PDB file of C-alpha atoms in Angstrom:
ATOM      1  CA  MET K 262      -7.432 -18.981 183.503  1.00 48.00           C
ATOM      2  CA  THR K 263      -5.959 -15.767 185.168  1.00 48.00           C
ATOM      3  CA  LEU K 264      -2.075 -15.381 185.844  1.00 48.00           C
ATOM      4  CA  SER K 265      -2.480 -15.199 189.200  1.00 53.00           C
ATOM      5  CA  THR K 266      -5.044 -18.601 189.091  1.00 52.00           C
ATOM      6  CA  HIS K 267      -2.166 -20.722 187.395  1.00 52.00           C
ATOM      7  CA  MET K 268       0.414 -19.269 189.950  1.00 64.00           C
ATOM      8  CA  GLU K 269      -1.955 -20.576 192.817  1.00 72.00           C
ATOM      9  CA  LYS K 270      -2.535 -23.983 190.966  1.00 73.00           C
ATOM     10  CA  HIS K 271       1.352 -24.288 190.510  1.00 84.00           C
ATOM     11  CA  GLN K 272       1.942 -23.463 194.746  1.00 91.00           C
ATOM     12  CA  GLU K 273      -0.364 -26.008 195.350  1.00 92.00           C
ATOM     13  CA  THR K 274       0.888 -28.833 192.720  1.00 93.00           C
ATOM     14  CA  ARG K 275       3.985 -27.882 194.080  1.00 95.00           C
ATOM     15  CA  GLU K 276       2.970 -28.928 197.537  1.00 96.00           C
ATOM     16  CA  LEU K 277       1.228 -31.598 196.355  1.00 96.00           C
ATOM     17  CA  ILE K 278       4.328 -33.446 194.946  1.00 97.00           C
ATOM     18  CA  GLU K 279       6.419 -32.565 198.193  1.00 97.00           C
ATOM     19  CA  GLN K 280       3.558 -33.968 200.620  1.00 97.00           C
ATOM     20  CA  THR K 281       3.049 -37.173 198.162  1.00 97.00           C
ATOM     21  CA  LEU K 282       7.241 -37.824 197.750  1.00 98.00           C
ATOM     22  CA  ARG K 283       7.219 -37.040 201.761  1.00 98.00           C
ATOM     23  CA  TYR K 284       4.684 -39.610 202.501  1.00 97.00           C
ATOM     24  CA  TRP K 285       6.027 -42.189 199.632  1.00 97.00           C
ATOM     25  CA  GLY K 286       9.259 -41.987 202.425  1.00 95.00           C
ATOM     26  CA  ALA K 287      11.611 -39.521 201.062  1.00 97.00           C
ATOM     27  CA  GLN K 288      14.223 -37.926 203.857  1.00 97.00           C
ATOM     28  CA  SER K 289      14.337 -34.909 201.869  1.00 97.00           C
ATOM     29  CA  VAL K 290      12.344 -33.534 198.831  1.00 98.00           C
ATOM     30  CA  LYS K 291      12.615 -29.655 197.332  1.00 97.00           C
ATOM     31  CA  VAL K 292      10.732 -28.756 194.437  1.00 97.00           C
ATOM     32  CA  THR K 293      10.661 -25.589 192.103  1.00 94.00           C
ATOM     33  CA  ASP K 294       8.124 -24.503 190.572  1.00 91.00           C
ATOM     34  CA  ASN K 295       9.817 -23.483 186.587  1.00 88.00           C
ATOM     35  CA  SER K 296       6.189 -23.348 185.072  1.00 83.00           C
ATOM     36  CA  HIS K 297       7.378 -18.728 185.155  1.00 66.00           C
ATOM     37  CA  LEU K 298      10.273 -19.432 182.909  1.00 64.00           C
ATOM     38  CA  HIS K 299       7.819 -21.602 179.831  1.00 54.00           C
ATOM     39  CA  ILE K 300       5.412 -19.078 179.248  1.00 58.00           C
ATOM     40  CA  GLY K 301       4.280 -19.713 175.499  1.00 56.00           C
ATOM     41  CA  HIS K 302       5.951 -22.663 175.290  1.00 56.00           C
ATOM     42  CA  GLU K 303       3.041 -25.183 173.626  1.00 58.00           C
ATOM     43  CA  GLY K 304       2.895 -27.756 176.814  1.00 51.00           C
ATOM     44  CA  ALA K 305       2.194 -24.818 178.763  1.00 51.00           C
ATOM     45  CA  LYS K 306      -1.064 -24.136 177.078  1.00 53.00           C
ATOM     46  CA  SER K 307      -2.449 -26.843 178.812  1.00 57.00           C
ATOM     47  CA  GLY K 308      -2.227 -25.654 182.209  1.00 59.00           C
ATOM     48  CA  GLY K 309       0.170 -28.223 183.490  1.00 73.00           C
ATOM     49  CA  GLY K 310       3.304 -26.829 185.526  1.00 87.00           C
ATOM     50  CA  HIS K 311       6.924 -27.035 184.984  1.00 89.00           C
ATOM     51  CA  PHE K 312       8.493 -28.348 188.506  1.00 95.00           C
ATOM     52  CA  ALA K 313      12.202 -29.723 189.164  1.00 96.00           C
ATOM     53  CA  ALA K 314      12.400 -32.156 192.535  1.00 97.00           C
ATOM     54  CA  MET K 315      15.475 -32.535 194.319  1.00 98.00           C
ATOM     55  CA  VAL K 316      14.734 -35.946 196.171  1.00 98.00           C
ATOM     56  CA  VAL K 317      16.589 -37.744 198.452  1.00 98.00           C
ATOM     57  CA  SER K 318      15.637 -41.318 199.770  1.00 98.00           C
ATOM     58  CA  SER K 319      17.428 -44.375 201.131  1.00 97.00           C
ATOM     59  CA  GLN K 320      15.090 -46.398 198.138  1.00 96.00           C
ATOM     60  CA  PHE K 321      17.601 -45.239 195.741  1.00 98.00           C
ATOM     61  CA  ALA K 322      20.176 -46.769 196.806  1.00 97.00           C
ATOM     62  CA  GLY K 323      21.374 -49.805 194.246  1.00 97.00           C
ATOM     63  CA  MET K 324      19.515 -48.257 191.405  1.00 98.00           C
ATOM     64  CA  ASN K 325      20.352 -46.513 188.188  1.00 98.00           C
ATOM     65  CA  ARG K 326      19.311 -43.256 187.319  1.00 97.00           C
ATOM     66  CA  LEU K 327      16.496 -44.042 185.025  1.00 98.00           C
ATOM     67  CA  LYS K 328      15.150 -46.349 187.339  1.00 98.00           C
ATOM     68  CA  ARG K 329      15.198 -43.230 190.520  1.00 98.00           C
ATOM     69  CA  HIS K 330      13.894 -40.881 187.838  1.00 98.00           C
ATOM     70  CA  ARG K 331      10.820 -43.761 186.981  1.00 97.00           C
ATOM     71  CA  LEU K 332      10.379 -44.441 190.736  1.00 98.00           C
ATOM     72  CA  VAL K 333       9.289 -40.488 191.548  1.00 98.00           C
ATOM     73  CA  HIS K 334       7.388 -40.364 188.597  1.00 97.00           C
ATOM     74  CA  GLN K 335       5.068 -43.477 189.687  1.00 97.00           C
ATOM     75  CA  GLN K 336       4.632 -41.884 192.795  1.00 97.00           C
ATOM     76  CA  VAL K 337       3.359 -38.245 191.418  1.00 97.00           C
ATOM     77  CA  LYS K 338       1.168 -40.197 188.787  1.00 97.00           C
ATOM     78  CA  GLU K 339      -1.832 -39.178 189.626  1.00 96.00           C
ATOM     79  CA  LEU K 340      -0.444 -35.194 189.258  1.00 95.00           C
ATOM     80  CA  TRP K 341       0.625 -36.241 185.701  1.00 92.00           C
ATOM     81  CA  ASP K 342      -2.685 -37.969 184.847  1.00 94.00           C
ATOM     82  CA  ASN K 343      -4.787 -34.927 185.616  1.00 92.00           C
ATOM     83  CA  GLY K 344      -2.495 -32.287 184.211  1.00 88.00           C
ATOM     84  CA  ARG K 345      -1.523 -30.923 186.717  1.00 90.00           C
ATOM     85  CA  ILE K 346       2.527 -31.697 185.731  1.00 92.00           C
ATOM     86  CA  HIS K 347       3.550 -30.635 182.572  1.00 89.00           C
ATOM     87  CA  ALA K 348       7.310 -31.685 182.762  1.00 90.00           C
ATOM     88  CA  LEU K 349       9.380 -32.757 185.989  1.00 95.00           C
ATOM     89  CA  GLU K 350      12.847 -32.550 185.900  1.00 96.00           C
ATOM     90  CA  VAL K 351      14.264 -34.882 188.491  1.00 98.00           C
ATOM     91  CA  GLU K 352      17.013 -35.406 190.605  1.00 98.00           C
ATOM     92  CA  ALA K 353      17.390 -38.262 193.062  1.00 98.00           C
ATOM     93  CA  LEU K 354      20.082 -38.542 195.345  1.00 98.00           C
ATOM     94  CA  THR K 355      20.502 -41.248 198.089  1.00 98.00           C
ATOM     95  CA  PRO K 356      21.588 -39.633 201.224  1.00 97.00           C
ATOM     96  CA  GLU K 357      25.187 -40.241 200.969  1.00 96.00           C
ATOM     97  CA  GLU K 358      25.092 -38.923 197.947  1.00 96.00           C
ATOM     98  CA  GLN K 359      23.034 -35.730 198.865  1.00 88.00           C
ATOM     99  CA  PRO K 360      25.559 -32.415 198.777  1.00 79.00           C
TER     100      PRO K 360
END
C-alpha cells in the first residue's frame, strides 16, 4: 500500500470516527489523524491509524476519566476490530468542561 493510499484510508477512518461519535450523541467531536507521527512504529505496520479525539458529550456527566475513555472506545469498537484504528488518544469532556 502506498503512502497516498494510507493517507486516504486514514482520512476515511477519521471521518468514520467523527460520524460514529456524533451519531452516538456527542455534541462536538474533533478527530486528528496523527498517523504520520508514527511512521516506522511497530503498530503502524498493521495499517491501523493513530488518532486523537476531543469528544464533548453530556453523557460523560458523573463519570471518571477511565469510564469516559472506555465509553468512547466502545463506540468505535468496530473500527478497532477491523484494524482501522491502532491507537486512539481521547479527551472526553462534558459541555461544561470544554474550553
